[in-house]
CSV table of C-alpha atoms in Angstrom, one decimal:
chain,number,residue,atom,x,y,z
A,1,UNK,CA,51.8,-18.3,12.9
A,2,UNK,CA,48.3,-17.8,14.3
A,3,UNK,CA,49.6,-19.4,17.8
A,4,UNK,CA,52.1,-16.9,17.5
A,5,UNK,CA,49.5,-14.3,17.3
A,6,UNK,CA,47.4,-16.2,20.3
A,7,UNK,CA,50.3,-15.5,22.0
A,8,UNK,CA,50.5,-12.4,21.4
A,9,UNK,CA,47.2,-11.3,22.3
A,10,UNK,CA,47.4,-13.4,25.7
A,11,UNK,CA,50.3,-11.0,27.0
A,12,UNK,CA,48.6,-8.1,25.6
A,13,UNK,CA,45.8,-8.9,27.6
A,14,UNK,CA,47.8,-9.2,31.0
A,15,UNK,CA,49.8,-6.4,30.6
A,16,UNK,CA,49.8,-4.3,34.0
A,17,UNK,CA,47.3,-1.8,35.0
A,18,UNK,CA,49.4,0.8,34.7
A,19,UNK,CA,49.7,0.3,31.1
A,20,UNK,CA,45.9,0.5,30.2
A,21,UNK,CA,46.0,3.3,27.7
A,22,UNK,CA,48.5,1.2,26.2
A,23,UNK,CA,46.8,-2.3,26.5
A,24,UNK,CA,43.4,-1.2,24.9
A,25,UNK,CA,45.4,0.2,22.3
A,26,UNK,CA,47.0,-3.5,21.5
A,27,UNK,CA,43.7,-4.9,22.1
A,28,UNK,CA,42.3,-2.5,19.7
A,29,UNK,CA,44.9,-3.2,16.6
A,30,UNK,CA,44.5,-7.0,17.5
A,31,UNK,CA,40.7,-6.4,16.8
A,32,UNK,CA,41.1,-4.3,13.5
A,33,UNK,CA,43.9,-6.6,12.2
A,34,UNK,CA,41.4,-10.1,12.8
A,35,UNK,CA,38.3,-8.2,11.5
A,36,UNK,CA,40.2,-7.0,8.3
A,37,UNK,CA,41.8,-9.9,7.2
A,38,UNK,CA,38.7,-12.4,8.1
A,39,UNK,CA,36.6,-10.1,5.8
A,40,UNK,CA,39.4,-9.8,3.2
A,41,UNK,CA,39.4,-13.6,2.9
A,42,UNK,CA,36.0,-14.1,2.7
A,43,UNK,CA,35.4,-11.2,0.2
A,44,UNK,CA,38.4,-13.6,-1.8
A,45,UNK,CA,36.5,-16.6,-1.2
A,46,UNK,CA,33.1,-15.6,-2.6
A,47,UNK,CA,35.0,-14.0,-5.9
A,48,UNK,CA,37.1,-17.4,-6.7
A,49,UNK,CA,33.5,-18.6,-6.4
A,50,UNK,CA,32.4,-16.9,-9.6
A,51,UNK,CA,35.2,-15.8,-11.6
A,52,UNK,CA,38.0,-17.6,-13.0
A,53,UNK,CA,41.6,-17.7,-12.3
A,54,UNK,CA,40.9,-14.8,-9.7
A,55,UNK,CA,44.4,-14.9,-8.4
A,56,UNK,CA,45.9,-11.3,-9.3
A,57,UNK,CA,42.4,-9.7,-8.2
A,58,UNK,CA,42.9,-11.6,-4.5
A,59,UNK,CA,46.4,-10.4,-4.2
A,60,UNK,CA,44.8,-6.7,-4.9
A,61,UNK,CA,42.4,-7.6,-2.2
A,62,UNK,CA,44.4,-8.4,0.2
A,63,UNK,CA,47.6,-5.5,-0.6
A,64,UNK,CA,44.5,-3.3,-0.2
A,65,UNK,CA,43.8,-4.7,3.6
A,66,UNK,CA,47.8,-4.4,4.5
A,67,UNK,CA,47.3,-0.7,3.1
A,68,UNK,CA,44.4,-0.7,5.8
A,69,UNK,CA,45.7,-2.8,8.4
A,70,UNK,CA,49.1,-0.2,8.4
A,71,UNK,CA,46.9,2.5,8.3
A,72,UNK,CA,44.6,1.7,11.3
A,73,UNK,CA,47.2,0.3,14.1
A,74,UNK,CA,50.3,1.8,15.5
A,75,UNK,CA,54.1,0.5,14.5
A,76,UNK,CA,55.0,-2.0,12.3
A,77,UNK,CA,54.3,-5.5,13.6
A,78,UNK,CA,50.4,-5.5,12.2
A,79,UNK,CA,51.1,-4.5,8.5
A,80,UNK,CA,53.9,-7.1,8.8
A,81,UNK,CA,51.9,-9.9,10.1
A,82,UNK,CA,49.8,-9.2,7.5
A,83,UNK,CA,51.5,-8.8,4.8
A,84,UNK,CA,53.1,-12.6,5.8
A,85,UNK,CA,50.3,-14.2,6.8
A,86,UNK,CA,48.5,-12.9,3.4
A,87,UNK,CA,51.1,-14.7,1.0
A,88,UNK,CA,50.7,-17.7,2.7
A,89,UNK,CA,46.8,-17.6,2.7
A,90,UNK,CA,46.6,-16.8,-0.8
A,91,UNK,CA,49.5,-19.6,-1.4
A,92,UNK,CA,47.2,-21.9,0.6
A,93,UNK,CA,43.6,-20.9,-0.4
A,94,UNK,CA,43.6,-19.5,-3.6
A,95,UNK,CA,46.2,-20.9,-5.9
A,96,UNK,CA,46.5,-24.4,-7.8
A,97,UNK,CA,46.5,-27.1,-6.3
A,98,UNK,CA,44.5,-25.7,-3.5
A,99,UNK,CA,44.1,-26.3,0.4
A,100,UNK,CA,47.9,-27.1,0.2
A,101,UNK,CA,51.4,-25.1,0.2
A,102,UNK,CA,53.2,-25.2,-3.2
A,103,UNK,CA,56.0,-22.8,-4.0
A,104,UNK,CA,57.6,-24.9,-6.8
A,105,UNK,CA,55.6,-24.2,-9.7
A,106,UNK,CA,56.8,-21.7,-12.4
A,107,UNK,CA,56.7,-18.6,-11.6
A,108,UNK,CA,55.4,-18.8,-7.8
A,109,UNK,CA,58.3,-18.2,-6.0
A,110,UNK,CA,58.6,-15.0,-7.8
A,111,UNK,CA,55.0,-14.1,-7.0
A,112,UNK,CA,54.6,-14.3,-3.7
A,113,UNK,CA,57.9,-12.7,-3.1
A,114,UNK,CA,56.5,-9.8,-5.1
A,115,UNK,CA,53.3,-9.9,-3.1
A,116,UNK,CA,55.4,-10.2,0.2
A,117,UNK,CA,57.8,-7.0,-0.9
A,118,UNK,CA,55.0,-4.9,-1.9
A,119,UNK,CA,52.9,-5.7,1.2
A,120,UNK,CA,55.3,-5.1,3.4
A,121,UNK,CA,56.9,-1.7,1.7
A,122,UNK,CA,52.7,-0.5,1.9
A,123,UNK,CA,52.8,-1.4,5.3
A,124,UNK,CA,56.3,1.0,6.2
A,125,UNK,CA,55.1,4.1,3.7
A,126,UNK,CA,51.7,4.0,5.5
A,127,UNK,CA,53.0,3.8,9.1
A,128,UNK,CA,55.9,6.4,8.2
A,129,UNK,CA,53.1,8.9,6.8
A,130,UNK,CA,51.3,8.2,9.9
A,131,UNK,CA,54.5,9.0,12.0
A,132,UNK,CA,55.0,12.2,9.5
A,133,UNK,CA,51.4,13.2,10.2
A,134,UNK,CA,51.8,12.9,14.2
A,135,UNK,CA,54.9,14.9,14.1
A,136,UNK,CA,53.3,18.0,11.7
A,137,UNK,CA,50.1,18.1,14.2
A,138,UNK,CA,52.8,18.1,17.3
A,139,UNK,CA,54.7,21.2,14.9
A,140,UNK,CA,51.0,22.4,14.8
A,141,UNK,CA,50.3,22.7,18.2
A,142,UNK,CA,53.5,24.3,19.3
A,143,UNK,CA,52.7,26.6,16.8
A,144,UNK,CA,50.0,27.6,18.2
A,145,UNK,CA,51.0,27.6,22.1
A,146,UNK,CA,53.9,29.6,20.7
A,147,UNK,CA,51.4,32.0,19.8
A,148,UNK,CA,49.4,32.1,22.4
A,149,UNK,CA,51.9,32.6,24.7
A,150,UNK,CA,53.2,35.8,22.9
A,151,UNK,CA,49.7,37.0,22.4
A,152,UNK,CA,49.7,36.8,26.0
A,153,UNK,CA,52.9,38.5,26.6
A,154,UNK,CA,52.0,41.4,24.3
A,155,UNK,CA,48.9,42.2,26.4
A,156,UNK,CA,50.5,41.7,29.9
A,157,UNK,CA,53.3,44.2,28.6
A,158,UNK,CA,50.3,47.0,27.0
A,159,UNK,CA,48.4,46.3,30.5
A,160,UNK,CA,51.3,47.0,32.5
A,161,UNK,CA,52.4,50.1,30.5
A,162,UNK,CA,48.6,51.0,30.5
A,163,UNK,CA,46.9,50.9,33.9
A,164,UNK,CA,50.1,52.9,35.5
A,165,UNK,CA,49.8,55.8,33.7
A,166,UNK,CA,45.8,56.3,34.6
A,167,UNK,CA,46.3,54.9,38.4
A,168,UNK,CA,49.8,57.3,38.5
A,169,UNK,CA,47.2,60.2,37.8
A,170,UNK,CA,44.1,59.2,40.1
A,171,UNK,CA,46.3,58.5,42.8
A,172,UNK,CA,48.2,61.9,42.6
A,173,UNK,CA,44.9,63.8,41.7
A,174,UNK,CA,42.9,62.4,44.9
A,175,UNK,CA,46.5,62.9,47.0
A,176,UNK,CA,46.4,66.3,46.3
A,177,UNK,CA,42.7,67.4,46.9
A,178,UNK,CA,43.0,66.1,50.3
A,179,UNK,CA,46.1,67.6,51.5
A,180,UNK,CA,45.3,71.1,49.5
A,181,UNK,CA,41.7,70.8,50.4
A,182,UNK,CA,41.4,73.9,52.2
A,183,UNK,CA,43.9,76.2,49.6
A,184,UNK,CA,42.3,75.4,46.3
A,185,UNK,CA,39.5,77.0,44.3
A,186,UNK,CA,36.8,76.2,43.1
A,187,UNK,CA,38.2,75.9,39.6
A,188,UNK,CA,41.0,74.0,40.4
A,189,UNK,CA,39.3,71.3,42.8
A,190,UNK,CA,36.7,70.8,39.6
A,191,UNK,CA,40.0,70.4,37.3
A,192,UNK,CA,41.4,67.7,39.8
A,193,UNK,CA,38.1,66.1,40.2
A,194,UNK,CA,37.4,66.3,36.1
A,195,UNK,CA,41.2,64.7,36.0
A,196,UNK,CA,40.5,61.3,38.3
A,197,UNK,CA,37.2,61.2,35.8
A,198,UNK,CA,39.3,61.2,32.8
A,199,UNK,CA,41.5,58.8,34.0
A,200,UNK,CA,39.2,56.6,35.9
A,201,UNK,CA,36.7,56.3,32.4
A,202,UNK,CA,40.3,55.5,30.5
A,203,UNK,CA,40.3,52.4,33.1
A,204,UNK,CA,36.8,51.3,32.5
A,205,UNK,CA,37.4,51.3,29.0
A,206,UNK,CA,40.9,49.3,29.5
A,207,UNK,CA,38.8,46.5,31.3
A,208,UNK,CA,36.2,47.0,28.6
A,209,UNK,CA,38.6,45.7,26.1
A,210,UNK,CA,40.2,43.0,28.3
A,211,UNK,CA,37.0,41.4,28.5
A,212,UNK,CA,36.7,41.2,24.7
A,213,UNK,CA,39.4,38.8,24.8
A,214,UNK,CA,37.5,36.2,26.9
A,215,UNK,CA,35.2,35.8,24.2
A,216,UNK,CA,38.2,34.3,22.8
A,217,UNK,CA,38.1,30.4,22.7
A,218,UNK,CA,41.7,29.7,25.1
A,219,UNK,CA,42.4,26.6,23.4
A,220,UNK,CA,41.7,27.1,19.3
A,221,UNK,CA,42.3,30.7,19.4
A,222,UNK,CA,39.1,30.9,17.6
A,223,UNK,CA,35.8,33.1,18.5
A,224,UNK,CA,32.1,32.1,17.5
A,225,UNK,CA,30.7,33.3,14.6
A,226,UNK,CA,27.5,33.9,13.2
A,227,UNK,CA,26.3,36.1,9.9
A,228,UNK,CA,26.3,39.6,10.5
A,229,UNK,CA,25.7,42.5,8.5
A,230,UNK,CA,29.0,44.5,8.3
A,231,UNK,CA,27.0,47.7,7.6
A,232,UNK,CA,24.8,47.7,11.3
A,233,UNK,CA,28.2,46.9,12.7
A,234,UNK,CA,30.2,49.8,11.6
A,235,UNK,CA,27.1,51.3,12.4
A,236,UNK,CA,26.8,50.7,16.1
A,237,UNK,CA,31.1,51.0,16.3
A,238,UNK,CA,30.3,55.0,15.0
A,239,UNK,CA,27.4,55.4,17.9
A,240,UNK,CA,29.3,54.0,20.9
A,241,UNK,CA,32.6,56.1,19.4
A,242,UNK,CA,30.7,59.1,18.9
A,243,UNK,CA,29.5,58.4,22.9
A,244,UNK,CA,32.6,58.8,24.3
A,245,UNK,CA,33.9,61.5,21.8
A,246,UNK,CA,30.6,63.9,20.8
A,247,UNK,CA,32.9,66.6,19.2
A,248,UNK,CA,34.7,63.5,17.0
A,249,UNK,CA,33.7,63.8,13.2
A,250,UNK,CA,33.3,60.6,11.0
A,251,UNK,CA,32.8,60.3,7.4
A,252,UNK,CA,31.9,56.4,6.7
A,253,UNK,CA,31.8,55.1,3.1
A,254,UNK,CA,29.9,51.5,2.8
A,255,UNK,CA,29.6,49.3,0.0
A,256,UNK,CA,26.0,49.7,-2.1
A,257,UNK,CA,24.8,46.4,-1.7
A,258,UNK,CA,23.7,44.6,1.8
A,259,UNK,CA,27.3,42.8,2.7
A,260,UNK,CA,27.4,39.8,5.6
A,261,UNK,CA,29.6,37.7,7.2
A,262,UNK,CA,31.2,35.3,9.5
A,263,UNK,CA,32.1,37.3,12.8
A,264,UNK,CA,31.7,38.1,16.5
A,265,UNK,CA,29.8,41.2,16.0
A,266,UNK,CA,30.7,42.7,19.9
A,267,UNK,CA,34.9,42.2,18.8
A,268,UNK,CA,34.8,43.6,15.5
A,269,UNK,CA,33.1,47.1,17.5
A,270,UNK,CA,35.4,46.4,19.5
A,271,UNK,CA,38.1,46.6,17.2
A,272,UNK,CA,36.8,49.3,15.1
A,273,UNK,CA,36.3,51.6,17.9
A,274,UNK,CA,39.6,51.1,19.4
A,275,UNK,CA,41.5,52.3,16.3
A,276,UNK,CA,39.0,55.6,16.2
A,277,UNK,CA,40.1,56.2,19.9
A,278,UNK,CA,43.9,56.0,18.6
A,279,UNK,CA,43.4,58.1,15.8
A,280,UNK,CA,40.9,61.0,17.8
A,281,UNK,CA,43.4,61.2,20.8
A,282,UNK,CA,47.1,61.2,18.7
A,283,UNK,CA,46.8,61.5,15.2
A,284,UNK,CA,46.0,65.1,15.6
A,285,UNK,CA,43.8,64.7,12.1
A,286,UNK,CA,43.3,67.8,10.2
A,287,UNK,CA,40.1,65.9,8.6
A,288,UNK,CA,37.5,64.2,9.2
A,289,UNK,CA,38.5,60.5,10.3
A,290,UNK,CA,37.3,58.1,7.3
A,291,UNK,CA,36.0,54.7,7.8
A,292,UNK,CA,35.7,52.7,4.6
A,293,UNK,CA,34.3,49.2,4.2
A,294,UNK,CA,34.8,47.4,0.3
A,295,UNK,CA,34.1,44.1,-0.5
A,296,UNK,CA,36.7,42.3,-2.2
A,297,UNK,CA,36.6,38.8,-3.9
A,298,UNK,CA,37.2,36.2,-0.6
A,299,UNK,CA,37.6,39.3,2.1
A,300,UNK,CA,36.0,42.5,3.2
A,301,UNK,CA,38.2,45.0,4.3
A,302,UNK,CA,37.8,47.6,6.8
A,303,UNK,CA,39.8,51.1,6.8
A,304,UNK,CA,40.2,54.0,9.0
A,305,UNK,CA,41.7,57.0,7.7
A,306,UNK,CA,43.1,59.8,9.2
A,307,UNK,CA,44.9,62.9,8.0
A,308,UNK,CA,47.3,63.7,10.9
A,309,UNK,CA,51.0,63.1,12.1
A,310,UNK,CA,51.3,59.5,10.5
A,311,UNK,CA,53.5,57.6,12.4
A,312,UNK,CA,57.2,56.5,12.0
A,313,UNK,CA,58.0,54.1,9.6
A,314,UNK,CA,60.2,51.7,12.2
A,315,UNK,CA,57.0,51.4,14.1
A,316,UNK,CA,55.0,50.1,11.3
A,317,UNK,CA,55.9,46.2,11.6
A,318,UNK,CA,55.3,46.1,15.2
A,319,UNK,CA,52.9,48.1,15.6
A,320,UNK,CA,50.6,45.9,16.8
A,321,UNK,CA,52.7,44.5,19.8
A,322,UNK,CA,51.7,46.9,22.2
A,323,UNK,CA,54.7,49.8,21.4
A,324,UNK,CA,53.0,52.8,20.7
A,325,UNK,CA,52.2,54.1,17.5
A,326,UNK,CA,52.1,58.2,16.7
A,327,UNK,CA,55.6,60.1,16.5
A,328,UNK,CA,54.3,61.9,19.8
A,329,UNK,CA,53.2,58.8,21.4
A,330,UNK,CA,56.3,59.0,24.0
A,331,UNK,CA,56.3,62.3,24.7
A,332,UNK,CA,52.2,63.2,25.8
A,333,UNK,CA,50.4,62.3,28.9
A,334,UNK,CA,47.8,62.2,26.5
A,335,UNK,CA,48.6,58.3,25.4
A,336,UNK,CA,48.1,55.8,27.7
A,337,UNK,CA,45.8,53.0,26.3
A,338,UNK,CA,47.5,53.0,22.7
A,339,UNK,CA,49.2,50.0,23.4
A,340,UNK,CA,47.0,47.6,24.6
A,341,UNK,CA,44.1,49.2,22.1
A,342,UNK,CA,45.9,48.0,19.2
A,343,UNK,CA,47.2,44.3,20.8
A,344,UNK,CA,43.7,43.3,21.4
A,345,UNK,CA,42.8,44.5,17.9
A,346,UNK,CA,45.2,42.3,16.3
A,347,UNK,CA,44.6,39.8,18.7
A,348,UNK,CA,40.6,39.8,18.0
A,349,UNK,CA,41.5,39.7,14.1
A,350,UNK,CA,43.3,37.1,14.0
A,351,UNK,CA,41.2,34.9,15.8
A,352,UNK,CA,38.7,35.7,12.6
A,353,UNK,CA,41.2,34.1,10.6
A,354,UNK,CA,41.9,37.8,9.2
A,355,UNK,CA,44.8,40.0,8.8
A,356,UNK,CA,45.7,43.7,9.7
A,357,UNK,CA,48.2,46.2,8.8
A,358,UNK,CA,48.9,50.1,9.4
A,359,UNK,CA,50.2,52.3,6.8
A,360,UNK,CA,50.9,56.0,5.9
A,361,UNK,CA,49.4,57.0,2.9
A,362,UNK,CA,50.6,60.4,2.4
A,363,UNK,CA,48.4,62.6,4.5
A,364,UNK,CA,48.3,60.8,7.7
A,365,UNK,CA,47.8,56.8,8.3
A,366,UNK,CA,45.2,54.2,7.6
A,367,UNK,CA,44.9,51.0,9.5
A,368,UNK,CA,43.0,48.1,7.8
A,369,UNK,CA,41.7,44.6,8.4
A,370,UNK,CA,40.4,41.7,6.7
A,371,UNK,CA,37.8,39.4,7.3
A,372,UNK,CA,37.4,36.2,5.1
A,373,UNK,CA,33.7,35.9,3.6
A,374,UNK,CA,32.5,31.9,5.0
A,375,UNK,CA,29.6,29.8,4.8
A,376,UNK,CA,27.6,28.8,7.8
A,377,UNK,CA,29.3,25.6,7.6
């Protein structure tokens, strides 16, 4: 048997170039399989040394080091070798008379079948777990390409839907100033001029949110997180909102207590502002927009009200994948930017390990997110 294995570790060893990956792997399982059954054995040699009749604790021993033998190498052939070369070890070195093969004594045979049996079916649950495992992180990570990929396809659909409608107005704006140049007034060349603004700041803040997203980690779909505290956050969200939109008013409704956690700070503005921007531009509120922050058990949750239109219950699920969301969304000028607004803010959410829903609650809608409370670690 152990030329057999000399053998085995001589072809291993010449295996072609090509085949490295594969050959350190052999090499490697070679090395675990030696170093755990040379300790196995002497750990069994130094207990027959002081306790008596020690054979049932050896056999534990050594099941336990085909559990980690099958455990530690790929396939089969490792936890099979030895599980074999176990029972005859034990048969050899640690049962009466010793330092000699005997399977003809009562109740042997029976034994170190057992032994064999269980060793070897440790040896296939382990390495079919193992395979099991493999398999679950492939599922895993097709999961999450799957994922990624239609988180990319929802954004390249909101940015082409999105940056035609603005450029389809600068272009036309600039076209006509030049060719009427000399026919317009004064009023009308500061409305064209005020237009290409309008539309050229709607851009800017497009790429603003773009750029969000490559905070995003591109291969865990993950974003780094430190403590913040959510109520200097909603804080600076309102300021940069109220920026852009001085005749916007906001009624904002934080918890008593100081409240921080785990987040990317510059997304979560991000986030907060781009759902303001929706709800000032097409929920045509009748209120004051409402942004509400409660801390729950194991989340926080973030809402902006608005009393307006609401939007239609069929766009509710899919809100988030770049469609649209007011009932006038598809018939105003007025819109371009919803789309891609609220894809980044589900995309920037997720990637907290949150969740985020829209709703009507009677008087207009409410969109809310969750972020999970973490330790540092």
């Amino acid at each position: 048997m152990i030329e057999r294995i000399k053998n085995f570790i001589t072809k291993v060893r010449f295996l072609p170039s090509s085949d490295e990956a594969l050959r350190k792997s052999h090499q490697r399982d070679c090395a675990i399989f030696f170093i755990l059954f040379i300790f196995t054995t002497s750990i069994s040699v130094v207990f027959r040394g002081i306790v008596q009749n020690p054979d049932l604790n050896i056999t534990m021993f050594y099941i336990l080091g085909n559990f980690l033998v099958a455990r530690y190498t790929a396939g089969y052939i490792f936890g099979f070798l030895y599980a074999v070369l176990s029972v005859i070890t034990v048969n050899f070195l640690f049962t009466y008379p010793f330092n000699t093969f005997n399977l003809t004594m009562d109740g042997y045979p029976i034994t170190f079948v057992a032994m064999l049996a269980i060793s070897m079916a440790t040896s296939a649950l382990t390495t079919s777990m193992k395979k099991q495992a493999r398999t679950l992180s492939i599922q895993e990570k097709q999961l999450m390409e799957a994922q990624k990929e239609k988180m990319r396809a929802n954004l390249l659909r909101a940015i082409s839907h999105d940056i035609r409608t603005p450029l389809t107005g600068i272009i036309g704006n600039s076209t006509s100033y030049l060719e009427m140049e000399d026919v317009l007034t004064k009023e009308e060349k500061r409305d064209i001029v005020q237009n290409i603004e309008n539309d050229a700041n709607w851009l800017l803040n497009m790429v603003e949110n773009l750029l969000t997203v490559t905070r995003i980690n591109n291969e865990t779909a993950r974003v780094n997180k430190t403590f913040e505290p959510v109520d200097e956050v909603v804080s600076s969200a309102i300021m940069r909102f109220k920026k852009r939109f001085p005749e916007a008013e906001v009624k904002v409704k934080l918890p008593d207590q100081l409240v921080m956690i785990m987040m990317d700070a510059m997304l979560i503005e991000q986030v907060l502002i781009n759902i303001l921007q929706n709800a000032q531009m097409h929920a045509e509120s009748v209120k004051p927009l409402e942004v509400l922050v409660t801390e729950e058990d194991e989340n926080v949750r973030f809402s902006v009200k608005d009393y307006g239109i609401g939007i239609e219950r069929e766009k509710l699920e899919n809100i988030f994948d770049g469609n649209g969301a007011y009932k006038n969304a598809s018939n105003t000028d007025g819109n371009k930017g919803m789309g891609i607004g609220l894809s980044i803010c589900k995309t920037i959410i997720v990637a907290h390990g949150g969740k985020i829903k829209a709703i009507n609650h009677g008087e207009g809608s409410e969109f809310m997110f969750l972020l999970p409370k973490e330790t540092e670690a």
